[in-house]
Amino acid sequence: MVTRCHTSGVADVLRGVGATSAANEDHATVEASRQADEALFVASYAALRRFASSVAPGHADPDDLVQEAVARTLRGGTLSRLDDPLQYLRRVVLNLVVDLQRARGRETRTVHLLTVDDAALPVYPSDVSMLDTLDPVDRALLHLVDLEGVSIADASRVVGRNAAAARARVMRARRRLRAELAKEDS
Amino acid sequence: MTTVSEALERAAHRGTPVDPVALFERARLDAGAPASLAADVPDRPRRTGRLVPAIAAVLVLVVVAGVVAWRHDDDPSRVVTRPPVTTMPIRSIDGRMIPRTSASGTTVVLPITLPDGRHYQLRYPSDVDIASLGLRMVAQVDSPVTAQGGNGPMGCCNREFTLSYATVADLYPAAAPIATYPGADGSSVLLFHASQRRSTPSPYPTGDYLVFQFGPWVAEVWDSVPGSYAVVTPLDEAQRATWASQLRAEVDPDGFLVLRPQAPLQLADPKLVQVLFGDPNTIAGTPSISLWQFACGQSGSDTDVRRSFGTTHVESGVAWCDPVTGFHVSAAGSTAFTAAIGTGLVLRDG
């Protein structure tokens, strides 16, 4: 089975047909694009960081996730090309969290085999760590619907589920979180 | 008692936000962009770590277990261990995307996004590996034009085309295009002969192709097919230029390509979209699966009964019309493969 390292081949082909453009125009265009993307990101940062903070497990830093999400998105092109950069970046953050959780699960199983001292594990306020009992998709939905006031339809697009499935997950997640909070309180 | 809203509010404000301009510049550098002349970006050690493969991450954790701790910069009371962030880059095989999957018990869940943005899921037993077959998509975009001679509108210039997870250089190595047309956002769309392609293109093995690079995907729109296919209408120069500038697409966060054709181009009947796993044009017994809504709901179509077909000593097939999603599912391969698909594959709306 062969896997391929994909880089854009269009630049190579353009050189092959003799396409050129003035270096100064290139710099101006690239700089304008960078500034446009920077402005888009700055305008979205607060909302994106809150989202990352909600969906990330307790041991992950929200800004690390935001930075990685932006880097991955920029590798595919500019932010300006996207219809809804904030929604797109939220989805990338969610994918990163899912990957992280999957890898963490493998590591945790291995670490427990080696008898790690539990005192080395992080300690967080109980209601924050309680959110870790929810699936990242459920955390994302609760954040979007209950905190940001996003509609179920729009939230379902961020998490990649149909609206009916998203609605059911929101209700179950609320019930579960309430039960966990009540248990902690008692 | 803490309410759900209070808990969510607290979770959404963990830690201290950083300077977004500096973070954006660091992300650009991570993405391989040149440093901005205006940037003086202080290094910010990642608290969650760099991208590493999962196995290496485990080894790192083993080495530092119980020993290494970082103090959070603005909260000395917090002792944090830092498992590295692992991400799974999207893999491919021979121009086909290997999509992400997740596990639900012993069931593999494979979400897909079609070129028109619709979401579906394939669910199947974990002892079958559909994802690694890799997938291509076939989409159709229409470009209605008015007939010459005033006889009313005539459908012309509709194009069905393949979406491959590859680069132009992969598919047309060291080939000089016949022509170049301005694409969207300053890109270039290239016209090639089929003979310049590394392997025979579809649907027409001897036509010309307008080739688009959309991120990690290539769209190949056929054109100017020679006389043996006399029923097809080639594009003229103006129409090729229209296709080049108006066929747009974006890559969704899961890596799938979603088409965004601009007028006069428009998405065709959604039932025409086809999802192809594996490569059916190989030796007998090689697994492949086709999903195509167009093949259901017509006279003579399959039903929801999973029908065996084409059984030989090296391969067999199974086909049915899925009642939930409306896809016609057709799978071929070894007897074991088709048996597993026939009994275990479930499709759902995404």
XYZ file of C-alpha atoms in Angstrom:
536
model
C 0.000 0.000 0.000
C 1.523 3.298 -1.067
C 0.938 6.564 0.686
C 1.862 9.811 -0.869
C 3.195 13.066 0.555
C 0.984 15.682 -1.021
C 2.309 19.095 -1.880
C 0.806 21.437 -4.427
C 2.141 20.690 -7.903
C 0.513 23.708 -9.505
C 3.494 25.979 -8.804
C 5.803 23.536 -10.585
C 3.504 23.401 -13.612
C 3.234 27.168 -13.773
C 7.017 27.398 -13.906
C 6.990 24.803 -16.654
C 4.740 26.925 -18.868
C 6.803 30.020 -18.220
C 4.281 31.834 -16.031
C 5.970 34.670 -14.153
C 4.905 37.666 -12.196
C 6.792 40.672 -10.887
C 8.396 39.997 -7.500
C 7.060 43.252 -6.099
C 3.489 42.377 -7.074
C 3.937 38.940 -5.488
C 5.063 40.469 -2.181
C 2.246 43.014 -2.152
C -0.351 40.332 -2.885
C 1.009 37.960 -0.274
C 1.201 40.715 2.328
C -2.341 41.874 1.593
C -3.545 38.306 1.922
C -1.668 37.902 5.198
C -3.161 41.082 6.612
C -6.655 40.044 5.577
C -6.228 36.654 7.220
C -4.732 38.207 10.348
C -7.680 40.571 10.658
C -10.117 37.688 10.212
C -8.344 35.644 12.842
C -8.078 38.471 15.381
C -11.802 39.099 15.020
C -12.501 35.391 15.618
C -9.897 34.651 18.268
C -11.938 35.271 21.390
C -14.846 33.115 20.244
C -12.533 30.408 18.917
C -10.498 30.296 22.119
C -13.648 30.007 24.235
C -14.753 27.110 22.039
C -11.356 25.423 22.305
C -11.386 25.917 26.054
C -14.805 24.243 26.300
C -14.150 21.238 24.117
C -10.532 20.568 25.064
C -9.835 18.034 27.802
C -8.405 19.444 31.013
C -4.765 18.685 30.155
C -4.788 20.461 26.772
C -4.055 24.149 26.382
C -6.729 25.999 24.391
C -4.213 28.284 22.669
C -2.127 25.318 21.531
C -5.213 23.895 19.886
C -6.136 27.217 18.300
C -2.615 27.670 16.947
C -2.551 24.159 15.514
C -6.006 24.576 13.989
C -4.985 27.795 12.257
C -1.715 26.254 11.015
C -3.539 23.259 9.558
C -6.095 25.510 7.877
C -3.442 27.794 6.404
C -1.675 24.797 4.881
C -4.761 24.364 2.698
C -5.055 28.024 1.699
C -6.036 31.391 3.123
C -8.673 32.047 5.750
C -10.255 34.591 3.427
C -11.238 31.875 0.959
C -13.570 30.297 3.517
C -17.243 31.175 3.660
C -17.252 31.024 7.459
C -13.717 30.923 8.883
C -14.861 30.729 12.516
C -17.103 27.734 11.867
C -14.352 26.022 9.869
C -11.740 26.596 12.560
C -14.096 25.365 15.261
C -14.476 22.136 13.343
C -10.707 21.743 12.983
C -10.298 22.324 16.733
C -12.924 19.670 17.398
C -11.117 17.200 15.121
C -7.849 17.891 16.949
C -9.509 17.257 20.299
C -10.993 13.983 19.076
C -7.561 12.876 17.835
C -5.971 13.964 21.088
C -8.486 12.043 23.141
C -7.990 8.930 21.050
C -4.217 9.122 21.452
C -4.554 9.895 25.146
C -6.642 6.787 25.570
C -3.867 4.669 24.074
C -1.241 6.394 26.224
C -3.287 6.085 29.399
C -3.715 2.366 28.885
C 0.036 1.988 28.368
C 0.965 4.271 31.265
C -1.304 2.401 33.655
C 0.476 -0.783 32.733
C 3.675 0.893 33.949
C 2.117 2.007 37.254
C 2.383 5.799 37.017
C 2.026 7.818 40.172
C -1.438 9.376 40.025
C -0.182 12.404 41.916
C 1.546 13.473 38.703
C -1.812 13.861 36.954
C -3.412 17.317 36.772
C -5.978 18.474 39.324
C -8.676 20.866 38.172
C -11.792 22.445 39.625
C -14.343 19.668 39.778
C -16.981 21.207 37.487
C -14.399 21.707 34.720
C -13.103 18.160 35.020
C -16.730 16.984 35.041
C -17.030 18.203 31.472
C -14.307 15.723 30.611
C -16.878 13.008 31.227
C -18.690 14.248 28.131
C -17.696 13.373 24.599
C -15.915 16.283 22.812
C -18.784 16.521 20.315
C -21.251 16.874 23.197
C -19.075 19.537 24.809
C -18.923 21.376 21.515
C -22.697 21.260 21.104
C -23.369 22.457 24.657
C -20.923 25.316 24.203
C -22.404 26.427 20.910
C -26.070 26.031 21.821
C -26.153 26.897 25.525
C -23.337 29.452 25.748
C -23.111 31.043 22.323
C -26.810 30.789 21.467
C -26.109 29.134 18.140
C -29.041 27.332 16.553
C -29.081 23.547 16.554
C -28.888 23.613 12.744
C -25.754 25.758 12.709
C -24.199 23.843 15.613
C -24.862 20.561 13.819
C -22.861 21.832 10.849
C -19.885 22.628 13.066
C -19.820 19.152 14.578
C -20.700 17.371 11.339
C -23.945 15.738 12.443
C -27.491 16.145 11.184
C -29.743 18.456 13.165
C -31.898 15.707 14.665
C -28.883 13.826 15.979
C -27.391 17.056 17.326
C -30.623 17.933 19.150
C -30.754 14.520 20.816
C -27.116 14.775 21.863
C -27.626 18.219 23.398
C -30.514 16.977 25.525
C -28.617 13.886 26.675
C -25.492 15.905 27.432
C -27.437 18.441 29.519
C -29.077 15.649 31.520
C -25.778 13.945 32.088
C -23.967 17.105 33.135
C -26.785 18.023 35.525
C -26.580 14.573 37.081
C -22.798 14.852 37.472
C -23.077 18.307 39.029
C -25.763 17.114 41.437
C -23.631 14.130 42.415
C -20.651 16.388 43.068
C -22.778 18.778 45.103
C -24.137 16.005 47.285
C -25.269 23.842 43.231
C -23.340 24.814 40.161
C -25.657 25.102 37.202
C -24.923 23.731 33.751
C -24.498 27.280 32.446
C -22.046 28.170 35.200
C -20.039 25.031 34.534
C -19.948 25.755 30.813
C -19.014 29.382 31.400
C -16.115 28.395 33.626
C -14.901 25.793 31.130
C -14.942 28.362 28.337
C -12.557 30.669 30.186
C -9.722 28.415 31.216
C -6.282 29.989 31.371
C -5.286 33.389 30.030
C -5.723 34.352 26.388
C -2.574 35.280 24.485
C -1.888 38.002 21.931
C -3.863 36.842 18.863
C -1.543 38.613 16.404
C 1.471 36.759 17.768
C -0.424 33.474 17.822
C -1.505 33.948 14.214
C 2.079 34.622 13.145
C 3.279 31.493 14.918
C 0.567 29.504 13.156
C 1.672 30.929 9.808
C 5.240 29.883 10.512
C 4.039 26.420 11.540
C 2.194 26.244 8.235
C 5.409 26.969 6.367
C 4.751 30.591 5.413
C 7.667 33.047 5.399
C 7.966 35.274 8.441
C 6.142 38.548 8.199
C 8.467 41.530 8.086
C 6.268 43.253 10.649
C 6.361 40.353 13.072
C 8.515 40.148 16.119
C 7.029 37.040 17.554
C 8.212 35.839 20.923
C 8.479 32.115 21.228
C 5.667 30.577 23.225
C 6.441 27.066 24.374
C 3.493 24.860 23.644
C 1.902 23.531 26.763
C 0.276 20.728 24.865
C 3.354 19.766 22.865
C 4.174 19.324 19.173
C 2.788 16.973 16.649
C 4.308 13.528 17.052
C 3.183 10.079 16.006
C 1.168 8.259 18.645
C 3.844 5.639 19.295
C 6.576 8.201 19.852
C 4.186 10.076 22.131
C 3.771 6.975 24.261
C 7.541 6.529 24.479
C 7.972 10.145 25.563
C 5.327 9.688 28.220
C 7.005 6.532 29.489
C 10.361 8.287 29.816
C 9.036 11.241 31.727
C 6.278 9.522 33.725
C 6.211 10.622 37.317
C 9.203 12.912 36.803
C 8.479 15.836 34.503
C 6.018 18.626 35.316
C 5.563 22.129 33.980
C 4.279 24.986 35.993
C 1.553 26.962 34.307
C 2.962 30.455 33.721
C 0.218 32.337 35.468
C -0.886 29.753 38.025
C 2.022 28.295 40.004
C -0.343 26.105 42.001
C -1.245 24.054 38.945
C 1.025 21.136 38.129
C 0.431 20.007 34.605
C 1.774 17.066 32.676
C 1.820 17.652 28.958
C 0.976 14.829 26.659
C 1.882 15.762 23.124
C -0.820 16.714 20.681
C -1.106 14.055 18.050
C -2.916 14.686 14.852
C -3.590 12.233 12.129
C -2.784 13.722 8.728
C -5.070 12.564 5.964
C -3.490 9.716 4.019
C -4.107 8.674 0.474
C -3.490 5.802 -1.899
C -3.149 6.178 -5.664
C -5.156 9.379 -5.826
C -7.826 8.188 -3.391
C -8.386 9.754 0.011
C -8.224 7.536 3.078
C -10.847 9.151 5.305
C -10.813 9.392 9.070
C -12.763 6.851 11.032
C -13.772 6.398 14.635
C -14.779 3.351 16.634
C -18.040 2.663 18.386
C -17.405 -0.633 20.168
C -16.546 -3.128 17.435
C -18.139 -0.941 14.773
C -16.109 1.408 12.618
C -17.778 4.722 11.805
C -16.663 6.371 8.581
C -18.170 9.821 7.961
C -18.169 11.182 4.435
C -19.058 14.556 2.974
C -20.287 14.614 -0.602
C -19.196 17.307 -3.065
C -22.546 19.030 -2.534
C -22.017 19.179 1.224
C -24.326 16.364 2.334
C -23.081 14.169 5.191
C -23.419 10.434 5.538
C -21.884 7.681 7.629
C -20.773 4.182 6.765
C -20.789 1.804 9.730
C -19.211 -1.624 9.442
C -17.533 -4.350 11.498
C -13.975 -3.639 12.582
C -12.652 -6.748 10.832
C -13.351 -5.083 7.457
C -11.200 -2.135 6.386
C -13.177 0.039 3.981
C -11.371 3.282 4.772
C -7.983 1.970 3.600
C -9.414 1.244 0.153
C -9.407 5.005 -0.310
C -12.177 6.944 -1.987
C -12.748 9.132 -5.018
C -15.903 11.031 -5.803
C -17.698 11.669 -9.065
C -19.683 14.884 -9.259
C -21.661 16.657 -11.916
C -22.011 20.364 -12.514
C -24.409 21.816 -15.078
C -23.905 24.803 -17.302
C -27.140 25.495 -19.148
C -26.742 27.590 -22.256
C -29.182 28.812 -24.854
C -29.217 27.050 -28.217
C -28.194 28.886 -31.314
C -30.996 29.666 -33.796
C -33.615 30.726 -31.298
C -35.093 27.294 -30.634
C -35.188 27.775 -26.913
C -32.788 26.729 -24.176
C -30.689 23.655 -24.815
C -28.872 21.810 -22.086
C -25.279 21.936 -22.967
C -21.939 21.682 -21.372
C -22.973 19.710 -18.304
C -19.988 17.855 -17.041
C -19.548 14.823 -14.862
C -16.048 14.688 -13.429
C -13.848 12.816 -11.021
C -12.387 14.240 -7.842
C -9.054 12.645 -6.946
C -6.961 13.177 -3.827
C -3.775 14.080 -5.642
C -1.815 16.900 -7.231
C -1.712 17.913 -10.879
C 1.934 16.857 -10.966
C 0.966 13.408 -9.671
C -1.585 12.882 -12.431
C 0.179 14.720 -15.297
C 3.883 14.301 -14.522
C 6.216 16.604 -16.440
C 3.389 17.572 -18.818
C 3.074 20.995 -20.424
C -0.594 21.974 -20.619
C -2.190 22.783 -23.965
C -3.675 25.963 -22.505
C -4.035 27.828 -19.250
C -7.103 29.674 -18.009
C -7.494 32.020 -15.042
C -9.148 30.235 -12.157
C -10.687 31.565 -8.966
C -8.531 33.463 -6.459
C -5.612 33.883 -8.833
C -5.179 30.179 -9.522
C -4.632 28.640 -12.942
C -6.713 25.935 -14.576
C -4.831 23.766 -17.047
C -5.989 21.944 -20.165
C -4.292 18.610 -20.902
C -4.674 15.817 -23.440
C -5.690 12.489 -21.935
C -2.465 11.034 -23.366
C -0.478 13.276 -21.024
C -2.025 11.643 -17.976
C -0.062 9.074 -16.015
C -3.007 6.628 -16.206
C -6.085 6.543 -18.400
C -8.629 9.137 -17.302
C -12.373 8.681 -17.082
C -14.951 8.961 -18.412
C -13.318 9.509 -21.823
C -9.921 7.897 -22.376
C -9.062 10.088 -25.391
C -10.518 13.481 -24.512
C -8.981 16.662 -23.216
C -9.373 17.627 -19.575
C -9.643 20.926 -17.725
C -7.706 20.229 -14.548
C -8.323 22.102 -11.302
C -6.262 21.920 -8.109
C -8.442 22.569 -5.051
C -6.135 22.162 -2.062
C -5.272 18.445 -1.896
C -7.936 17.525 -4.499
C -7.850 17.533 -8.297
C -10.984 17.898 -10.416
C -10.708 16.786 -14.039
C -13.466 18.095 -16.295
C -13.521 16.450 -19.716
C -13.728 18.425 -22.952
C -13.272 18.146 -26.705
C -13.757 14.455 -27.144
C -12.804 13.159 -30.614
C -15.317 12.144 -33.232
C -15.901 8.607 -32.034
C -17.945 10.146 -29.242
C -19.885 12.360 -31.611
C -22.898 12.802 -29.324
C -20.971 14.991 -26.887
C -20.669 18.730 -27.283
C -17.215 20.179 -26.667
C -16.716 23.457 -24.852
C -15.631 26.490 -26.816
C -12.942 28.918 -25.609
C -15.384 31.161 -23.792
C -17.060 28.228 -22.060
C -13.712 26.790 -20.954
C -12.824 30.189 -19.498
C -16.190 30.263 -17.705
C -15.647 26.813 -16.244
C -12.158 27.780 -15.148
C -13.212 30.913 -13.303
C -16.579 29.767 -11.974
C -15.952 26.233 -10.762
C -14.930 26.764 -7.145
C -14.593 24.515 -4.174
C -13.377 24.413 -0.641
C -11.941 21.728 1.572
C -14.033 21.066 4.648
C -12.407 20.515 8.059
C -12.546 16.744 7.564
C -10.596 17.030 4.327
C -13.487 16.473 1.917
C -13.976 18.701 -1.107
C -17.226 20.661 -1.310
C -18.009 22.269 -4.658
C -19.169 25.889 -4.789
C -19.914 26.532 -8.469
C -20.743 30.116 -9.333
C -23.314 31.152 -11.948
C -23.842 30.132 -14.682
C -22.488 26.842 -13.311
C -24.687 25.033 -10.821
C -24.689 21.731 -9.000
C -26.507 18.992 -10.896
C -29.052 16.489 -9.579
C -27.633 15.341 -6.209
C -28.433 11.729 -7.063
C -25.680 11.798 -9.682
C -22.931 12.042 -7.077
C -21.009 8.794 -6.795
C -18.629 7.636 -4.091
C -16.084 5.019 -5.121
C -13.963 3.069 -2.652
C -11.004 1.138 -4.017
C -10.160 0.731 -7.659
C -12.453 -1.614 -9.583
C -10.171 -1.531 -12.616
C -7.654 -3.928 -11.126
C -7.350 -7.667 -10.910
C -10.339 -9.741 -9.973
C -10.850 -10.084 -6.258
C -9.637 -6.573 -5.427
C -12.213 -4.999 -3.132
C -14.244 -2.003 -4.246
C -17.510 -0.343 -3.257
C -19.700 2.077 -5.154
C -22.403 4.300 -3.634
C -24.761 5.973 -6.108
C -28.267 7.219 -5.421
C -29.122 7.524 -9.097
C -29.269 3.746 -9.493
C -32.172 3.367 -7.056
C -35.825 4.241 -7.387
C -36.041 3.414 -11.073
C -37.739 0.631 -12.934
C -35.623 -2.487 -12.510
C -33.565 -1.074 -9.642
C -32.394 -3.233 -6.806
C -34.442 -3.353 -3.622
C -33.331 -3.370 0.002
C -32.678 -7.090 -0.349
C -28.927 -7.648 -0.511
C -28.445 -9.452 -3.803
C -25.376 -11.524 -4.653
C -23.980 -11.291 -8.161
C -21.036 -12.255 -10.344
C -19.788 -15.091 -8.217
C -16.652 -16.800 -9.569
C -13.898 -18.727 -7.867
C -11.948 -15.505 -7.156
C -14.561 -12.926 -6.428
C -18.196 -12.141 -5.825
C -20.420 -9.116 -5.470
C -23.331 -7.873 -3.437
C -25.713 -5.030 -4.218
C -28.781 -3.408 -2.742
C -30.661 -0.127 -2.430
C -30.283 1.289 1.035
C -33.701 2.376 2.382
C -32.274 4.961 4.790
C -29.977 6.971 2.530
C -31.236 5.964 -0.907
C -27.773 4.891 -2.020
C -27.325 1.966 -4.333
C -24.516 -0.020 -2.748
C -22.483 -2.289 -4.959
C -19.500 -4.104 -3.494
C -17.175 -6.577 -5.169
C -14.111 -8.434 -4.037
C -13.216 -11.657 -2.340
C -16.037 -13.809 -1.051
C -15.072 -12.968 2.517
C -15.111 -9.240 1.776
C -18.505 -9.214 0.105
C -19.950 -11.454 2.807
C -18.785 -9.023 5.489
C -20.138 -6.048 3.538
C -23.384 -7.793 2.747
C -24.076 -8.590 6.373
C -22.361 -5.761 8.183
C -22.366 -2.484 6.224
C -24.942 0.057 7.399
C -25.428 3.529 5.959
C -26.806 6.459 7.887
C -27.516 10.118 7.370
C -24.589 12.055 8.827
